[in-house]
Amino acid sequence: MKKWIAVPCLIWALGAGTAMAADVPAVPPSAAEAVEQDKEDARAIGPLDLNMADWYEQAGYLLTEDRLPDNTTFHSLMGTKSSGGLLAINKDGKTVTACVSILSPASDRTRMFMQGFFMPGDQMSIASSLEVMAFNRRLYRMEADANMMFLNTIKKFRTPETPIPYDLVTLSVNRIHPAAAMSLSPRIYDSDFRSIFVVDGFMIPVYSRLYLFKQGGEARLMILGSWDSDHELVKDTGDKIVKKLAQ
Amino acid sequence: MKKWVAAAAAAVMMTTGVLSANADNLVLPEGQTLPLGSEVNVWKGSQSFVGGVVEDFLGKEDLPNVLEKNIRETGVFPESDETSPHELAQLTARVLKNSRLYQLRSDVNDTFYTGLVISLPVSGNDMAQMLKLASAARMPEGHTSSGSLTEEEREAGSDVAGVVFDKAMTEWSQFLTVGEHSSWEDGVSSSGVPYSKAHANLVINQSGLLLPVYVGGFILKGDNGATYNILIADQTSGDYFGEIVDNALQEIK
């Protein structure tokens, strides 16, 4: 099960990859000044190296009962200090589970940069919009990148005695919803994609959904992963949770 | 007994074989065909790399010897019983060779559903032998010995299996929750094939890890034995495929 949890994280890591921008925009005092400051920051923007390492810090225990829909319970896999675990959703006599993890920026640099997504007046900085574009570009490249990685791994283990098929593991990513603002006030960004891992012919359809929002003065990244067949219910539940969490 | 059940289940899970399956039909090892409709594809496990490896393994002549050694080690039978482990090994090898694994797939309504079907054909003779061996097996702790079973219980064939099942359910109740479920229902297809079917939504809870699964069973009865089939899927896919299989059972050929 733990491996299953790692899958959406891996997908996200592949998708997030690297992006652009160099200097972190400071938090501006007002909306008008923010726009002016943003213009100046934009001129100085260079490459940025945002990747999973910048997010590898578990947020606290945020998925408390009052923040969950009535038909949903949270089962932490990391004690009461983390929001990493499983959501169990009951509907029409069925139980559906989804892996969930809420992460915080792991460095001051990322923390500062993320403020650009939540500027006063519910605006987004130019640096942040470039980050979104970079993320989406990586999202569309994810399938090719992942399959290249799988192929290179298989080549390492393939021998004449054990002729592992080159296509033993492949990934097909389809139905991509690129990162965009799902709510303007408060600002919430979302993205999801539906992928199919084919492992030795067995198809494993997976649904992954991401939210970027601000909670407790801090940017948060919530990752959900489930079977594809449960995508509607998981999306609906995730949307409800993030709207309660976002400030 | 628990080890034996686990070993058999693991072997069954790995089992794949040769089968002729059309895109929309589930063709079982004994040739029965379930028409699953135009929206379901059937993939046979033998098409996989591992499936070929497993098929080779199951085709090995010394497979019964390997199984017999394992059966003796698990202590399913009393040490004084020399013949039962050998007979069970031969029987298990035979059943595994004929068993099949399929994956059902359907991409409809903007949703991708998948489910596994494990099919085990058991002849009448094999079933009779299985019941005989079940009576010879050690009874779980706290129950009467197999030797004290009444003739009626032996004939019913539900003695040891029933006790083991009850015991397993008691143990598993700590981490297994049974949700919406049906009881066994009997039916006859339009072409006269008798069948039984049942299903249950289960939630396995092990150390905080929740795994909801749908388990459906359908048994096709023939003149010379029966084919036991298990459908395993997530609960959403299980609901979807369960209904399709129910309809297909009425049209089975």
XYZ file of C-alpha atoms in Angstrom:
500
model
C 0.000 0.000 0.000
C 2.892 2.295 0.802
C 4.175 1.794 -2.742
C 0.791 2.828 -3.989
C 1.056 6.053 -2.045
C 4.430 6.698 -3.633
C 2.964 6.523 -7.136
C 1.147 9.881 -7.155
C 4.138 11.466 -5.441
C 6.417 10.066 -8.145
C 4.098 11.293 -10.848
C 4.009 14.713 -9.279
C 7.785 14.765 -8.962
C 8.096 13.950 -12.640
C 5.525 16.560 -13.471
C 6.881 19.295 -11.289
C 10.456 18.771 -12.322
C 12.305 21.964 -12.875
C 10.808 25.318 -13.614
C 11.922 28.852 -14.156
C 12.688 32.002 -12.148
C 15.636 32.988 -9.985
C 15.035 35.681 -7.430
C 12.252 35.246 -4.980
C 9.772 38.115 -5.065
C 9.288 39.727 -1.682
C 5.843 39.862 -0.148
C 4.460 43.263 -1.199
C 2.487 45.431 1.243
C -0.468 46.209 -0.995
C -2.047 45.198 -4.257
C -0.982 48.324 -6.157
C 2.573 48.165 -4.900
C 2.544 44.456 -5.523
C 1.902 44.952 -9.216
C 4.749 47.474 -9.484
C 7.060 45.257 -7.488
C 6.076 42.310 -9.615
C 7.018 44.147 -12.793
C 10.462 44.794 -11.375
C 10.806 41.233 -10.203
C 9.735 39.931 -13.585
C 12.613 41.756 -15.267
C 15.055 39.952 -13.031
C 13.507 36.523 -13.389
C 15.843 33.759 -14.434
C 15.781 29.975 -14.070
C 14.263 28.540 -10.892
C 14.872 25.015 -9.634
C 11.607 24.050 -7.985
C 11.331 20.312 -7.470
C 9.955 17.855 -4.932
C 12.857 18.488 -2.571
C 11.532 22.016 -2.160
C 8.269 20.527 -0.856
C 9.435 17.547 1.113
C 8.182 18.767 4.442
C 4.966 17.353 5.824
C 2.442 19.939 6.887
C 0.934 19.400 10.331
C -2.210 17.461 11.138
C -4.628 19.524 9.061
C -7.258 16.959 8.144
C -9.277 17.234 11.320
C -12.854 15.957 11.463
C -14.409 19.419 11.132
C -12.581 19.973 7.856
C -13.794 16.762 6.251
C -17.147 16.062 4.555
C -19.577 13.989 6.651
C -18.980 10.814 4.654
C -15.180 11.033 4.885
C -12.655 9.962 7.500
C -8.902 10.490 7.579
C -6.516 7.709 8.578
C -3.046 9.041 9.220
C -0.163 6.761 8.402
C 2.354 9.004 10.138
C 0.802 9.679 13.508
C -0.826 12.918 14.564
C 1.890 15.208 13.273
C 1.192 14.770 9.605
C -1.597 14.846 7.061
C -0.150 11.936 5.126
C -2.442 8.940 4.985
C -5.698 7.726 3.537
C -9.080 9.298 3.055
C -11.938 6.807 3.330
C -15.065 7.996 1.541
C -18.351 6.172 1.956
C -21.102 6.547 -0.590
C -24.011 4.359 -1.688
C -22.787 1.312 0.260
C -19.314 1.579 -1.209
C -16.034 2.562 0.396
C -13.447 4.403 -1.643
C -9.956 5.241 -0.435
C -7.569 7.875 -1.695
C -3.979 8.543 -0.692
C -3.514 12.048 0.602
C -0.537 14.125 1.579
C -0.247 17.799 2.436
C 3.190 19.303 2.040
C 4.777 22.615 2.949
C 7.716 24.386 1.353
C 10.897 22.937 2.739
C 13.096 26.002 2.333
C 12.775 29.724 2.990
C 13.520 30.365 -0.660
C 10.565 28.270 -1.839
C 8.397 29.682 0.917
C 9.090 33.206 -0.251
C 8.633 32.327 -3.887
C 5.251 30.731 -3.191
C 3.987 34.013 -1.783
C 3.842 35.156 -5.397
C 0.861 32.845 -5.919
C -1.079 34.566 -3.154
C -0.418 38.276 -3.539
C -2.696 40.886 -1.976
C -5.821 41.438 -4.010
C -5.795 37.744 -4.906
C -3.332 38.315 -7.692
C -0.553 36.143 -9.003
C 2.976 37.343 -9.692
C 4.556 37.059 -13.124
C 7.177 34.732 -11.677
C 4.411 32.480 -10.399
C 2.582 32.485 -13.703
C 5.805 31.399 -15.389
C 6.085 28.664 -12.801
C 2.579 27.473 -13.701
C 3.492 27.436 -17.389
C 6.655 25.490 -16.645
C 4.720 23.004 -14.534
C 2.169 22.458 -17.292
C 4.893 21.974 -19.856
C 6.434 19.300 -17.666
C 3.024 17.747 -17.136
C 2.594 17.188 -20.857
C 6.107 15.779 -21.098
C 5.636 13.462 -18.117
C 4.609 10.424 -20.154
C 7.679 10.595 -22.398
C 10.018 11.275 -19.470
C 8.613 8.428 -17.380
C 8.725 5.919 -20.223
C 12.327 6.853 -20.970
C 13.165 6.313 -17.304
C 11.395 2.900 -17.296
C 13.174 1.871 -20.495
C 16.598 2.822 -19.169
C 15.915 0.892 -15.952
C 14.808 -2.210 -17.864
C 17.912 -2.038 -20.054
C 20.052 -2.222 -16.915
C 18.405 -5.458 -15.743
C 17.798 -7.134 -19.099
C 20.120 -10.025 -19.871
C 20.104 -12.793 -22.525
C 19.138 -15.242 -19.773
C 16.339 -12.993 -18.540
C 14.963 -11.263 -21.614
C 12.674 -8.827 -19.818
C 10.444 -7.139 -22.403
C 11.454 -3.547 -23.084
C 7.850 -2.527 -22.515
C 7.498 -4.359 -19.189
C 6.421 -1.112 -17.522
C 4.933 1.796 -19.428
C 2.910 4.847 -18.551
C 0.166 6.461 -20.539
C -0.952 9.876 -19.324
C -4.186 11.199 -20.685
C -6.973 13.553 -19.766
C -4.636 16.173 -18.378
C -6.149 19.144 -16.614
C -3.312 21.697 -16.537
C -2.613 23.781 -13.465
C -4.947 26.749 -13.225
C -6.787 28.772 -10.604
C -9.921 26.903 -9.529
C -10.848 29.664 -7.096
C -9.833 33.317 -7.183
C -10.773 34.294 -3.654
C -9.163 32.698 -1.824
C -6.661 31.648 -4.419
C -6.650 27.888 -4.993
C -4.805 26.279 -7.889
C -5.600 22.783 -9.054
C -4.409 20.273 -11.592
C -5.203 16.644 -12.236
C -4.418 13.931 -14.678
C -5.436 10.376 -15.284
C -2.804 7.853 -16.161
C -2.522 4.151 -16.832
C 0.472 2.144 -15.763
C 0.840 -1.004 -17.822
C 2.901 -3.511 -15.870
C 3.582 -6.668 -17.833
C 0.255 -6.269 -19.588
C -1.796 -5.509 -16.460
C -3.392 -2.109 -16.610
C -3.375 -0.002 -13.455
C -5.445 3.148 -14.002
C -4.568 5.873 -11.517
C -6.042 9.293 -10.809
C -3.850 12.060 -9.388
C -4.972 15.492 -8.253
C -3.001 18.416 -6.852
C -4.025 21.584 -5.041
C -1.907 24.606 -4.183
C -3.460 26.887 -1.584
C -2.607 29.057 1.376
C -3.399 27.953 4.900
C -2.080 29.308 8.190
C -0.024 31.917 6.310
C 1.820 29.174 4.465
C 1.569 27.749 0.957
C 0.367 24.134 1.009
C 0.457 21.458 -1.627
C -2.184 18.728 -1.289
C -1.718 15.574 -3.359
C -4.481 13.003 -3.867
C -4.157 9.632 -5.577
C -6.750 6.933 -6.203
C -8.011 4.358 -8.667
C -9.248 6.000 -11.836
C -12.708 4.514 -11.336
C -13.075 6.651 -8.206
C -11.910 9.906 -9.765
C -15.228 11.755 -9.606
C -15.807 11.040 -5.931
C -12.200 11.794 -4.998
C -12.216 15.064 -6.934
C -15.475 16.124 -5.308
C -14.147 15.278 -1.820
C -10.797 16.964 -2.443
C -12.514 20.139 -3.630
C -14.650 20.263 -0.493
C -11.656 19.739 1.795
C -9.449 22.323 0.129
C -12.193 24.949 0.264
C -12.363 24.460 4.035
C -8.605 24.566 4.402
C -7.831 27.528 2.144
C -7.741 30.963 3.719
C -3.954 -24.730 7.542
C -3.690 -21.014 7.278
C -0.308 -21.300 5.565
C -1.704 -23.815 3.144
C -4.618 -21.579 2.284
C -2.255 -18.627 1.811
C 0.114 -20.674 -0.338
C -2.713 -21.913 -2.521
C -4.128 -18.413 -2.840
C -0.728 -17.008 -3.792
C -0.228 -19.736 -6.354
C -3.654 -19.113 -7.781
C -2.969 -15.398 -7.982
C 0.156 -16.091 -10.005
C -1.485 -18.616 -12.216
C -2.027 -17.786 -15.803
C -2.521 -19.954 -18.795
C -3.671 -20.384 -22.314
C -7.163 -19.283 -23.106
C -9.040 -18.120 -26.084
C -10.683 -14.842 -25.188
C -12.375 -12.560 -27.625
C -12.542 -8.846 -27.053
C -16.019 -8.929 -25.592
C -16.347 -12.476 -24.294
C -14.883 -14.147 -21.264
C -14.095 -17.677 -22.409
C -13.489 -19.857 -19.378
C -11.050 -22.814 -19.312
C -13.798 -25.370 -19.908
C -15.072 -23.458 -22.914
C -18.070 -21.703 -21.363
C -18.475 -18.232 -22.840
C -19.763 -15.214 -20.948
C -20.820 -12.444 -23.339
C -19.676 -9.291 -21.508
C -20.863 -6.843 -24.122
C -19.134 -4.458 -26.446
C -17.791 -2.153 -23.717
C -15.653 -4.719 -21.910
C -12.319 -6.074 -23.045
C -10.839 -9.285 -21.676
C -7.088 -9.616 -21.297
C -5.639 -13.039 -20.567
C -2.798 -13.389 -18.089
C -0.903 -15.785 -20.340
C -0.139 -12.859 -22.626
C 2.242 -11.437 -20.038
C 5.952 -12.152 -19.602
C 5.423 -13.402 -16.041
C 2.423 -15.443 -17.236
C 4.707 -17.382 -19.575
C 7.201 -17.968 -16.782
C 4.449 -19.190 -14.443
C 3.023 -21.413 -17.165
C 6.456 -23.020 -17.626
C 6.726 -23.483 -13.877
C 3.320 -25.138 -13.655
C 4.225 -27.395 -16.569
C 7.260 -28.817 -14.760
C 7.030 -32.522 -14.028
C 8.379 -32.155 -10.499
C 5.757 -29.567 -9.474
C 3.771 -32.140 -7.432
C 6.966 -33.065 -5.561
C 7.638 -29.418 -4.709
C 4.057 -28.954 -3.543
C 4.130 -32.173 -1.527
C 7.214 -31.042 0.346
C 5.547 -27.736 1.196
C 2.323 -29.429 2.265
C 4.198 -31.760 4.604
C 6.041 -28.792 6.124
C 2.827 -26.918 6.842
C 1.498 -29.857 8.890
C -1.929 -29.856 7.278
C -2.165 -33.604 7.798
C -1.101 -35.753 10.755
C 2.461 -37.051 10.417
C 1.186 -40.601 10.349
C -0.777 -39.865 7.184
C 1.585 -40.777 4.338
C -0.758 -40.655 1.374
C -2.814 -37.484 1.830
C 0.038 -34.961 1.247
C 0.944 -36.751 -1.968
C -2.663 -36.823 -3.153
C -3.221 -33.165 -2.273
C -0.054 -32.173 -4.155
C -1.181 -34.051 -7.262
C -4.638 -32.525 -6.988
C -3.326 -28.961 -6.448
C -0.952 -29.249 -9.409
C -3.798 -30.439 -11.603
C -6.132 -27.613 -10.549
C -3.443 -24.929 -10.887
C -2.502 -26.105 -14.374
C -6.064 -25.669 -15.526
C -6.685 -22.357 -13.777
C -6.684 -19.035 -15.585
C -6.295 -15.354 -14.777
C -7.967 -12.558 -16.713
C -8.221 -8.810 -16.422
C -11.490 -7.152 -17.372
C -11.190 -3.608 -18.703
C -13.731 -1.040 -19.641
C -13.332 2.608 -20.541
C -16.816 4.076 -20.515
C -18.576 7.125 -19.120
C -15.235 8.924 -18.787
C -14.071 6.263 -16.332
C -11.609 3.382 -16.627
C -12.704 0.237 -14.779
C -10.535 -2.837 -14.214
C -11.068 -6.122 -12.383
C -9.367 -9.496 -12.055
C -11.066 -12.821 -12.672
C -9.511 -16.038 -11.410
C -11.046 -19.190 -12.858
C -10.541 -22.644 -11.363
C -12.149 -25.645 -13.073
C -12.502 -28.607 -10.726
C -13.714 -31.965 -12.020
C -16.202 -34.102 -10.122
C -13.488 -36.608 -9.252
C -11.155 -33.857 -8.040
C -13.920 -32.379 -5.919
C -14.660 -35.764 -4.347
C -10.970 -36.189 -3.626
C -10.771 -32.664 -2.217
C -13.588 -33.411 0.219
C -11.933 -36.663 1.235
C -8.652 -34.846 1.869
C -10.445 -32.083 3.749
C -11.847 -34.693 6.120
C -8.384 -36.137 6.632
C -6.868 -32.739 7.422
C -6.216 -31.600 10.977
C -9.121 -29.671 12.448
C -8.349 -26.176 13.736
C -7.789 -25.829 17.448
C -10.953 -25.817 19.511
C -12.983 -27.944 17.126
C -13.761 -31.618 17.007
C -11.360 -33.810 15.122
C -12.140 -34.811 11.582
C -12.463 -38.399 12.752
C -15.538 -37.493 14.761
C -17.438 -36.014 11.848
C -20.788 -37.599 11.218
C -21.465 -39.381 7.985
C -23.942 -36.641 7.137
C -21.274 -33.982 7.663
C -18.806 -35.873 5.517
C -21.326 -36.186 2.725
C -22.231 -32.544 2.995
C -18.603 -31.785 2.363
C -18.873 -28.540 4.266
C -17.335 -29.819 7.497
C -13.692 -28.870 7.561
C -14.034 -26.120 5.006
C -16.888 -24.601 6.986
C -15.062 -24.761 10.284
C -11.907 -23.305 8.756
C -13.960 -20.571 7.136
C -15.706 -19.728 10.424
C -12.405 -19.636 12.262
C -10.812 -17.510 9.578
C -13.711 -15.072 9.659
C -13.399 -14.791 13.457
C -9.688 -14.049 13.148
C -10.107 -11.779 10.168
C -12.961 -9.825 11.761
C -10.278 -7.831 13.557
C -9.152 -6.363 10.274
C -11.926 -7.241 7.860
C -15.241 -5.428 7.600
C -17.989 -6.849 5.448
C -20.177 -4.192 3.867
C -22.972 -4.565 1.360
C -23.209 -8.223 0.323
C -25.526 -10.840 -1.105
C -26.176 -14.447 -0.245
C -25.589 -17.250 -2.737
C -28.205 -17.290 -5.461
C -28.791 -20.152 -7.888
C -29.856 -19.710 -11.460
C -29.929 -21.345 -14.866
C -28.801 -19.632 -18.050
C -31.026 -19.408 -21.096
C -28.998 -22.261 -22.604
C -29.495 -24.431 -19.505
C -26.165 -23.949 -17.669
C -26.770 -23.974 -13.887
C -24.823 -21.423 -11.861
C -24.516 -19.884 -8.389
C -23.388 -16.351 -7.633
C -22.676 -14.061 -4.665
C -20.716 -10.905 -3.939
C -19.499 -8.765 -1.029
C -17.872 -5.391 -0.479
C -15.006 -5.844 1.976
C -12.702 -3.370 3.688
C -9.366 -4.766 4.818
C -7.879 -2.709 7.629
C -4.322 -3.647 8.489
C -2.381 -1.296 10.762
C -4.332 1.703 9.556
C -4.045 0.800 5.888
C -7.504 0.555 4.378
C -8.104 -1.497 1.279
C -11.703 -1.640 0.058
C -12.314 -4.506 -2.353
C -15.220 -6.060 -4.155
C -15.201 -9.859 -4.210
C -17.691 -11.653 -6.421
C -17.981 -15.378 -6.945
C -19.769 -17.334 -9.606
C -19.778 -21.095 -9.984
C -20.727 -22.787 -13.233
C -21.895 -26.343 -12.761
C -21.346 -28.972 -15.433
C -21.885 -32.692 -15.880
C -18.352 -33.427 -14.772
C -17.536 -30.887 -12.085
C -17.721 -27.123 -11.776
C -15.751 -23.985 -12.623
C -15.164 -21.685 -9.650
C -14.620 -18.048 -10.585
C -13.653 -15.096 -8.422
C -13.950 -11.471 -9.498
C -11.754 -9.058 -7.500
C -11.834 -5.297 -8.059
C -12.070 -1.968 -6.324
C -15.638 -1.439 -5.164
C -16.597 1.013 -7.902
C -15.286 -1.288 -10.638
C -16.799 -4.271 -8.828
C -20.260 -2.736 -8.897
C -19.849 -2.029 -12.593
C -18.511 -5.445 -13.625
C -20.750 -7.312 -11.146
C -23.850 -6.164 -12.968
C -22.368 -7.066 -16.358
C -21.362 -10.534 -15.144
C -24.837 -11.063 -13.643
C -26.388 -10.345 -17.029
C -23.787 -12.453 -18.838
C -24.528 -15.454 -16.600
C -28.053 -15.538 -17.946
C -26.689 -15.652 -21.491
C -23.769 -18.013 -20.890
C -23.141 -20.582 -23.598
